């Protein structure tokens, strides 16, 4: 049959070779992309905050907030876990409030209400040696 129409056999061979090429590339590309995504995370950024924290107080930074809690100072992300809006801090209620869809989080980072489903991220923090501030790893 292929001898009757040699062009069709060649076309079929090219189609199968192309299909095989796509299968091999996608078979390699997907695991490679997953590997690189996992292993090429950005190194953490160290942010120095040269401010004193009053007892029961807070320090508001663009990417995080340091809050003096009953267990000591904690650094919480200000990125809402719903869609990523920047959270504001309500001093009276000691809550982080999202201006976008009104999710609320406690001063410990726990979700209280709203469409967000996860608690806030906590960043490692250490005090500066002289007690005049913090270094936060974000
Ligand atoms: S982005 Fe914060 S509640 Fe939607």
PDB file of C-alpha atoms and ligand atoms in Angstrom:
ATOM      1  CA  UNK A   1       0.000   0.000   0.000  1.00  0.00           C
ATOM      2  CA  UNK A   2       2.772   2.399   0.957  1.00  0.00           C
ATOM      3  CA  UNK A   3       4.410   1.530  -2.347  1.00  0.00           C
ATOM      4  CA  UNK A   4       1.290   2.806  -4.094  1.00  0.00           C
ATOM      5  CA  UNK A   5       1.703   6.203  -2.500  1.00  0.00           C
ATOM      6  CA  UNK A   6       5.262   6.721  -1.133  1.00  0.00           C
ATOM      7  CA  UNK A   7       4.487  10.292  -0.025  1.00  0.00           C
ATOM      8  CA  UNK A   8       1.865   9.116   2.464  1.00  0.00           C
ATOM      9  CA  UNK A   9       4.292   6.692   4.187  1.00  0.00           C
ATOM     10  CA  UNK A  10       6.862   9.440   4.571  1.00  0.00           C
ATOM     11  CA  UNK A  11       4.214  11.798   5.936  1.00  0.00           C
ATOM     12  CA  UNK A  12       3.144   9.196   8.482  1.00  0.00           C
ATOM     13  CA  UNK A  13       6.761   8.589   9.537  1.00  0.00           C
ATOM     14  CA  UNK A  14       7.304  12.332  10.059  1.00  0.00           C
ATOM     15  CA  UNK A  15       4.091  12.628  12.032  1.00  0.00           C
ATOM     16  CA  UNK A  16       5.085   9.731  14.323  1.00  0.00           C
ATOM     17  CA  UNK A  17       8.614  11.120  14.749  1.00  0.00           C
ATOM     18  CA  UNK A  18       7.138  14.505  15.707  1.00  0.00           C
ATOM     19  CA  UNK A  19       4.756  12.860  18.147  1.00  0.00           C
ATOM     20  CA  UNK A  20       7.653  10.913  19.687  1.00  0.00           C
ATOM     21  CA  UNK A  21       9.723  14.115  19.957  1.00  0.00           C
ATOM     22  CA  UNK A  22       6.899  15.928  21.774  1.00  0.00           C
ATOM     23  CA  UNK A  23       6.416  12.980  24.140  1.00  0.00           C
ATOM     24  CA  UNK A  24      10.138  12.827  24.985  1.00  0.00           C
ATOM     25  CA  UNK A  25      10.459  16.601  25.466  1.00  0.00           C
ATOM     26  CA  UNK A  26       7.364  16.883  27.634  1.00  0.00           C
ATOM     27  CA  UNK A  27       8.425  13.788  29.572  1.00  0.00           C
ATOM     28  CA  UNK A  28      11.723  15.490  30.410  1.00  0.00           C
ATOM     29  CA  UNK A  29      10.564  19.099  30.607  1.00  0.00           C
ATOM     30  CA  UNK A  30       7.842  18.659  33.228  1.00  0.00           C
ATOM     31  CA  UNK A  31      10.015  16.903  35.855  1.00  0.00           C
ATOM     32  CA  UNK A  32      12.904  19.275  35.099  1.00  0.00           C
ATOM     33  CA  UNK A  33      10.665  22.323  35.617  1.00  0.00           C
ATOM     34  CA  UNK A  34       9.385  20.871  38.902  1.00  0.00           C
ATOM     35  CA  UNK A  35      12.967  20.162  40.028  1.00  0.00           C
ATOM     36  CA  UNK A  36      14.161  23.673  39.174  1.00  0.00           C
ATOM     37  CA  UNK A  37      11.167  25.309  40.826  1.00  0.00           C
ATOM     38  CA  UNK A  38      11.870  23.371  44.000  1.00  0.00           C
ATOM     39  CA  UNK A  39      15.644  23.907  44.025  1.00  0.00           C
ATOM     40  CA  UNK A  40      15.914  27.455  42.720  1.00  0.00           C
ATOM     41  CA  UNK A  41      14.021  29.228  45.473  1.00  0.00           C
ATOM     42  CA  UNK A  42      15.266  32.670  46.229  1.00  0.00           C
ATOM     43  CA  UNK A  43      17.497  32.849  49.286  1.00  0.00           C
ATOM     44  CA  UNK A  44      15.816  34.574  52.243  1.00  0.00           C
ATOM     45  CA  UNK A  45      16.201  38.334  52.509  1.00  0.00           C
ATOM     46  CA  UNK A  46      17.420  39.722  55.824  1.00  0.00           C
ATOM     47  CA  UNK A  47      15.747  42.968  56.875  1.00  0.00           C
ATOM     48  CA  UNK A  48      17.168  44.962  59.745  1.00  0.00           C
ATOM     49  CA  UNK A  49      14.643  46.961  61.741  1.00  0.00           C
ATOM     50  CA  UNK A  50      16.473  49.435  63.944  1.00  0.00           C
ATOM     51  CA  UNK A  51      13.514  50.274  66.171  1.00  0.00           C
ATOM     52  CA  UNK A  52      12.629  49.430  69.734  1.00  0.00           C
ATOM     53  CA  UNK A  53       9.477  47.435  70.420  1.00  0.00           C
ATOM     54  CA  UNK A  54       7.380  48.758  73.290  1.00  0.00           C
ATOM     55  CA  UNK A  55       5.751  46.163  75.564  1.00  0.00           C
ATOM     56  CA  UNK A  56       2.482  45.233  73.833  1.00  0.00           C
ATOM     57  CA  UNK A  57       3.445  47.377  70.858  1.00  0.00           C
ATOM     58  CA  UNK A  58       4.101  46.761  67.202  1.00  0.00           C
ATOM     59  CA  UNK A  59       6.387  47.848  64.373  1.00  0.00           C
ATOM     60  CA  UNK A  60       4.793  48.100  60.945  1.00  0.00           C
ATOM     61  CA  UNK A  61       7.081  47.468  57.973  1.00  0.00           C
ATOM     62  CA  UNK A  62       6.046  47.237  54.301  1.00  0.00           C
ATOM     63  CA  UNK A  63       6.304  43.426  54.098  1.00  0.00           C
ATOM     64  CA  UNK A  64       5.746  42.361  57.702  1.00  0.00           C
ATOM     65  CA  UNK A  65       4.725  43.454  61.166  1.00  0.00           C
ATOM     66  CA  UNK A  66       6.539  42.746  64.412  1.00  0.00           C
ATOM     67  CA  UNK A  67       4.090  42.378  67.280  1.00  0.00           C
ATOM     68  CA  UNK A  68       4.881  41.987  70.942  1.00  0.00           C
ATOM     69  CA  UNK A  69       2.758  39.016  71.959  1.00  0.00           C
ATOM     70  CA  UNK A  70       2.470  37.165  75.260  1.00  0.00           C
ATOM     71  CA  UNK A  71       5.159  34.759  74.049  1.00  0.00           C
ATOM     72  CA  UNK A  72       7.470  37.545  72.888  1.00  0.00           C
ATOM     73  CA  UNK A  73       7.926  39.362  69.597  1.00  0.00           C
ATOM     74  CA  UNK A  74       6.657  37.679  66.421  1.00  0.00           C
ATOM     75  CA  UNK A  75       7.145  38.755  62.809  1.00  0.00           C
ATOM     76  CA  UNK A  76       4.097  38.163  60.618  1.00  0.00           C
ATOM     77  CA  UNK A  77       3.757  38.598  56.894  1.00  0.00           C
ATOM     78  CA  UNK A  78       1.480  41.446  55.813  1.00  0.00           C
ATOM     79  CA  UNK A  79       0.518  39.514  52.692  1.00  0.00           C
ATOM     80  CA  UNK A  80      -3.061  38.303  52.873  1.00  0.00           C
ATOM     81  CA  UNK A  81      -3.335  34.555  52.336  1.00  0.00           C
ATOM     82  CA  UNK A  82      -6.413  35.029  50.146  1.00  0.00           C
ATOM     83  CA  UNK A  83      -5.136  36.946  47.116  1.00  0.00           C
ATOM     84  CA  UNK A  84      -2.091  38.713  48.484  1.00  0.00           C
ATOM     85  CA  UNK A  85      -3.273  42.227  49.363  1.00  0.00           C
ATOM     86  CA  UNK A  86      -1.253  44.122  51.967  1.00  0.00           C
ATOM     87  CA  UNK A  87      -2.824  43.921  55.419  1.00  0.00           C
ATOM     88  CA  UNK A  88      -3.392  46.874  57.730  1.00  0.00           C
ATOM     89  CA  UNK A  89      -3.120  46.695  61.504  1.00  0.00           C
ATOM     90  CA  UNK A  90      -6.073  47.703  63.649  1.00  0.00           C
ATOM     91  CA  UNK A  91      -4.468  48.814  66.906  1.00  0.00           C
ATOM     92  CA  UNK A  92      -7.699  48.858  68.924  1.00  0.00           C
ATOM     93  CA  UNK A  93      -8.691  45.299  68.051  1.00  0.00           C
ATOM     94  CA  UNK A  94      -5.084  44.108  67.610  1.00  0.00           C
ATOM     95  CA  UNK A  95      -6.023  42.487  64.308  1.00  0.00           C
ATOM     96  CA  UNK A  96      -4.616  42.506  60.816  1.00  0.00           C
ATOM     97  CA  UNK A  97      -7.329  43.452  58.350  1.00  0.00           C
ATOM     98  CA  UNK A  98      -7.335  43.036  54.613  1.00  0.00           C
ATOM     99  CA  UNK A  99      -8.598  46.086  52.693  1.00  0.00           C
ATOM    100  CA  UNK A 100      -9.527  43.987  49.651  1.00  0.00           C
ATOM    101  CA  UNK A 101     -12.055  41.394  50.871  1.00  0.00           C
ATOM    102  CA  UNK A 102     -11.946  41.982  54.630  1.00  0.00           C
ATOM    103  CA  UNK A 103     -10.221  38.871  55.905  1.00  0.00           C
ATOM    104  CA  UNK A 104      -9.083  39.318  59.499  1.00  0.00           C
ATOM    105  CA  UNK A 105      -6.175  37.779  61.369  1.00  0.00           C
ATOM    106  CA  UNK A 106      -5.246  37.823  65.041  1.00  0.00           C
ATOM    107  CA  UNK A 107      -2.026  39.334  66.369  1.00  0.00           C
ATOM    108  CA  UNK A 108      -0.704  35.770  66.445  1.00  0.00           C
ATOM    109  CA  UNK A 109      -1.379  35.400  62.701  1.00  0.00           C
ATOM    110  CA  UNK A 110      -4.404  33.121  63.015  1.00  0.00           C
ATOM    111  CA  UNK A 111      -7.214  33.561  60.526  1.00  0.00           C
ATOM    112  CA  UNK A 112     -10.325  34.936  62.220  1.00  0.00           C
ATOM    113  CA  UNK A 113     -12.720  35.599  59.331  1.00  0.00           C
ATOM    114  CA  UNK A 114     -13.047  36.277  55.631  1.00  0.00           C
ATOM    115  CA  UNK A 115     -12.314  34.433  52.430  1.00  0.00           C
ATOM    116  CA  UNK A 116      -8.696  33.697  53.404  1.00  0.00           C
ATOM    117  CA  UNK A 117      -8.361  30.079  54.530  1.00  0.00           C
ATOM    118  CA  UNK A 118      -4.791  29.969  55.847  1.00  0.00           C
ATOM    119  CA  UNK A 119      -3.036  31.683  58.741  1.00  0.00           C
ATOM    120  CA  UNK A 120      -0.386  34.309  58.085  1.00  0.00           C
ATOM    121  CA  UNK A 121       3.210  33.300  57.446  1.00  0.00           C
ATOM    122  CA  UNK A 122       5.588  33.809  60.347  1.00  0.00           C
ATOM    123  CA  UNK A 123       9.109  34.984  59.622  1.00  0.00           C
ATOM    124  CA  UNK A 124      12.117  34.009  61.736  1.00  0.00           C
ATOM    125  CA  UNK A 125      13.314  36.963  63.752  1.00  0.00           C
ATOM    126  CA  UNK A 126      16.198  37.652  66.100  1.00  0.00           C
ATOM    127  CA  UNK A 127      16.975  40.585  68.316  1.00  0.00           C
ATOM    128  CA  UNK A 128      19.958  42.771  67.580  1.00  0.00           C
ATOM    129  CA  UNK A 129      22.667  42.387  70.199  1.00  0.00           C
ATOM    130  CA  UNK A 130      22.194  45.805  71.734  1.00  0.00           C
ATOM    131  CA  UNK A 131      18.412  45.390  71.993  1.00  0.00           C
ATOM    132  CA  UNK A 132      17.820  48.261  69.583  1.00  0.00           C
ATOM    133  CA  UNK A 133      16.030  46.301  66.934  1.00  0.00           C
ATOM    134  CA  UNK A 134      15.522  43.079  65.028  1.00  0.00           C
ATOM    135  CA  UNK A 135      16.662  41.168  61.988  1.00  0.00           C
ATOM    136  CA  UNK A 136      13.808  39.492  60.159  1.00  0.00           C
ATOM    137  CA  UNK A 137      14.327  36.764  57.602  1.00  0.00           C
ATOM    138  CA  UNK A 138      11.694  37.132  54.873  1.00  0.00           C
TER     139      UNK A 138
HETATM  140  S1  LIG B   1      -6.977  39.512  49.357  1.00  0.00           S
HETATM  141 FE1  LIG B   1      -7.311  39.609  51.461  1.00  0.00          FE
HETATM  142  S2  LIG B   1      -9.285  38.897  51.726  1.00  0.00           S
HETATM  143 FE2  LIG B   1      -8.992  38.811  49.609  1.00  0.00          FE
END
